[in-house]
C-alpha positions in Angstrom: 26.1 -10.5 9.9 22.7 -9.0 8.7 20.5 -10.9 6.5 20.5 -10.2 3.0 17.1 -8.1 3.1 17.9 -6.2 6.3 18.8 -2.7 5.8 22.4 -1.7 5.8 23.7 -0.2 8.9 25.2 3.0 8.6 27.4 4.3 11.6 27.9 8.1 12.3 30.6 9.2 14.0 31.3 11.9 16.7 33.5 13.8 13.8 30.4 13.4 11.8 31.9 10.7 9.5 29.5 8.2 8.0 30.5 4.5 7.8 28.9 2.0 5.7 29.1 -1.4 7.6 27.9 -3.2 4.3 30.8 -2.1 2.2 33.3 -1.2 4.9 33.8 2.3 3.3 33.2 6.0 4.5 30.2 7.4 2.6 28.8 10.9 2.4 25.4 12.6 2.7 25.2 12.2 -1.1 26.1 8.8 -1.2 23.2 8.2 1.2 20.9 10.3 -1.3 21.9 7.8 -4.2 21.2 4.7 -2.1 17.7 6.0 -1.5 17.2 6.7 -5.1 18.3 3.6 -5.7 15.9 1.8 -3.5 18.6 0.6 -0.9 17.2 0.6 2.6 19.7 1.5 5.5 19.6 2.7 8.9 21.6 5.3 10.6 23.3 4.6 14.0 25.0 6.7 16.3 28.5 4.9 16.3 28.7 5.6 20.2 25.4 5.1 21.5 23.7 2.8 19.2 20.8 5.1 18.9 18.5 4.8 15.8 19.4 8.6 14.1 17.8 7.6 10.5 15.0 10.5 10.7 17.5 13.3 11.5 19.8 12.3 8.8 17.3 11.9 6.1 15.8 15.1 7.3 19.7 16.6 7.2 20.0 15.3 3.5 16.5 16.9 2.5 17.9 20.0 3.7 21.2 20.0 1.9 19.1 19.1 -1.5 16.8 22.2 -0.7 19.9 24.3 -0.5 21.4 23.6 -3.9 20.6 25.7 -6.7 17.6 24.8 -8.9 16.7 21.9 -6.4 14.0 23.4 -4.5 10.8 21.1 -4.4 9.3 22.3 -1.2 7.2 25.2 -2.1 7.4 28.1 0.9 3.3 27.6 1.0 4.0 24.1 2.2 6.9 24.5 4.4 4.6 27.1 6.3 1.6 24.9 6.7 4.1 21.9 8.0 5.7 24.3 10.5 2.0 25.2 11.8 1.0 21.6 12.2 3.8 20.8 15.0 2.4 20.9 18.3 -1.2 21.2 16.7 -3.6 18.4 17.1 -3.4 17.6 13.7 0.2 16.6 13.9 -0.7 13.1 14.4 -2.3 12.8 11.4 0.1 14.6 9.2 2.8 12.2 8.8 0.0 9.2 7.9 -1.2 11.4 5.3 2.2 12.7 3.7 3.5 9.1 3.5 0.1 7.6 2.1 0.1 10.8 -0.5 3.7 9.9 -1.4 3.1 6.3 -2.1 0.4 6.7 -4.2 2.5 9.3 -6.1 5.3 6.8 -6.4 3.1 4.4 -7.7 2.0 6.7 -10.6 5.5 7.9 -11.3 6.1 6.1 -13.9 2.7 7.1 -15.9 3.4 10.7 -15.1 7.1 10.3 -16.8 5.8 8.8 -19.6 2.9 11.6 -20.1 5.9 14.3 -19.4 8.0 12.5 -21.8 5.4 12.6 -24.2 4.5 16.2 -23.6 8.2 17.8 -23.6 8.8 15.9 -27.0 6.1 17.9 -28.8 6.1 21.3 -30.4 4.3 24.5 -28.8 1.4 23.6 -31.0 1.0 20.2 -30.4 0.9 20.8 -26.6 -2.2 23.3 -27.2 -3.8 20.4 -28.7 -3.4 17.6 -26.2 -5.0 17.0 -22.9 -3.1 18.9 -20.1 0.0 16.6 -19.2 -0.2 17.3 -15.8 -3.9 16.1 -15.5 -3.5 13.3 -14.0 -1.1 14.6 -11.3 -3.8 17.2 -10.2 -6.5 14.7 -9.9 -4.4 12.5 -7.6 -3.3 16.0 -5.4 -7.4 16.6 -5.6 -8.2 13.3 -4.5 -5.7 13.3 -1.6 -6.7 16.7 -0.4 -10.2 15.4 -0.2 -9.1 12.4 2.1 -7.0 14.9 3.8 -9.9 17.1 4.6 -12.2 13.9 5.3 -9.8 13.1 8.1 -9.7 17.0 9.4 -13.4 16.7 9.8 -12.7 14.4 12.9 -11.1 17.2 14.7 -13.6 20.2 13.6 -16.9 19.5 15.4 -17.5 23.0 14.6 -18.8 23.8 10.9 -16.2 26.9 9.4 -17.2 30.5 9.6 -20.2 31.4 7.2 -21.2 27.8 6.9 -24.8 27.0 6.5 -24.6 24.0 8.2 -27.4 23.6 10.9 -26.4 24.0 14.3 -27.0 20.9 16.5 -30.6 21.3 18.3 -29.5 20.4 21.9 -25.5 21.3 22.1 -26.0 19.7 26.1 -27.2 16.4 24.7 -24.1 15.8 22.9 -21.4 14.8 24.9 -17.9 14.8 24.0 -16.5 11.2 22.9 -14.2 9.5 24.8 -10.7 9.6 23.9 -10.7 6.0 23.0 -13.4 6.2 20.7 -11.8 9.3 18.9 -8.6 7.4 18.4 -10.5 4.4 17.1 -12.4 6.3 14.5 -9.3 8.0 13.4 -7.6 4.7 12.9 -10.8 3.6 10.9 -10.3 6.7 9.0 -6.9 6.3 8.2 -7.4 2.6 7.3 -10.1 3.8 4.8 -7.9 6.3 3.2 -5.1 3.3 2.7 -7.6 1.4 1.0 -8.8 3.8 -1.3 -5.3 4.7 -2.0 -4.6 1.0 -2.8 -7.3 0.9 -4.9 -5.8 3.6 -7.2 -3.0 1.7 -8.0 
């Protein structure tokens, strides 16, 4: 019997049916989406092999939600950028960046909701007089992009085209850092990003 704080186990059968072992009932992807919204933790296991298939099931939920009319949340440019990162050297840092960005956004969501509620309750004239209701969101996005760009600099030893940054005097003197050093530097950068996000909360 799982402990109280353990995630509920959802079993997925070959016929694609999902079984919630916590409530002993069959559930749908919509039910799982509602569990996520309520903050209920769960894992999805293949009923036959016992493999953890939570990631593909959550991805499938997003796919289903994105295909509902008026539910699109992922803009096409974002999807294109995300696809481009697969197989790229940046792939290893993207999950951490997205997780930290969403975590920071989640911490601020109540404030955003109050600002939006306040803005939507006003008439057009009042809206023009008040500060932009999404200013805080824009500022958070800007800070997130700064952190991401700082992390990307670890992987871009050369300045972008047209940059006025001076070239190193002796390229031969600067040896490529060992992979272990690069990995350690990346870990330190991610830790710094996390500390910065935590300090914003």
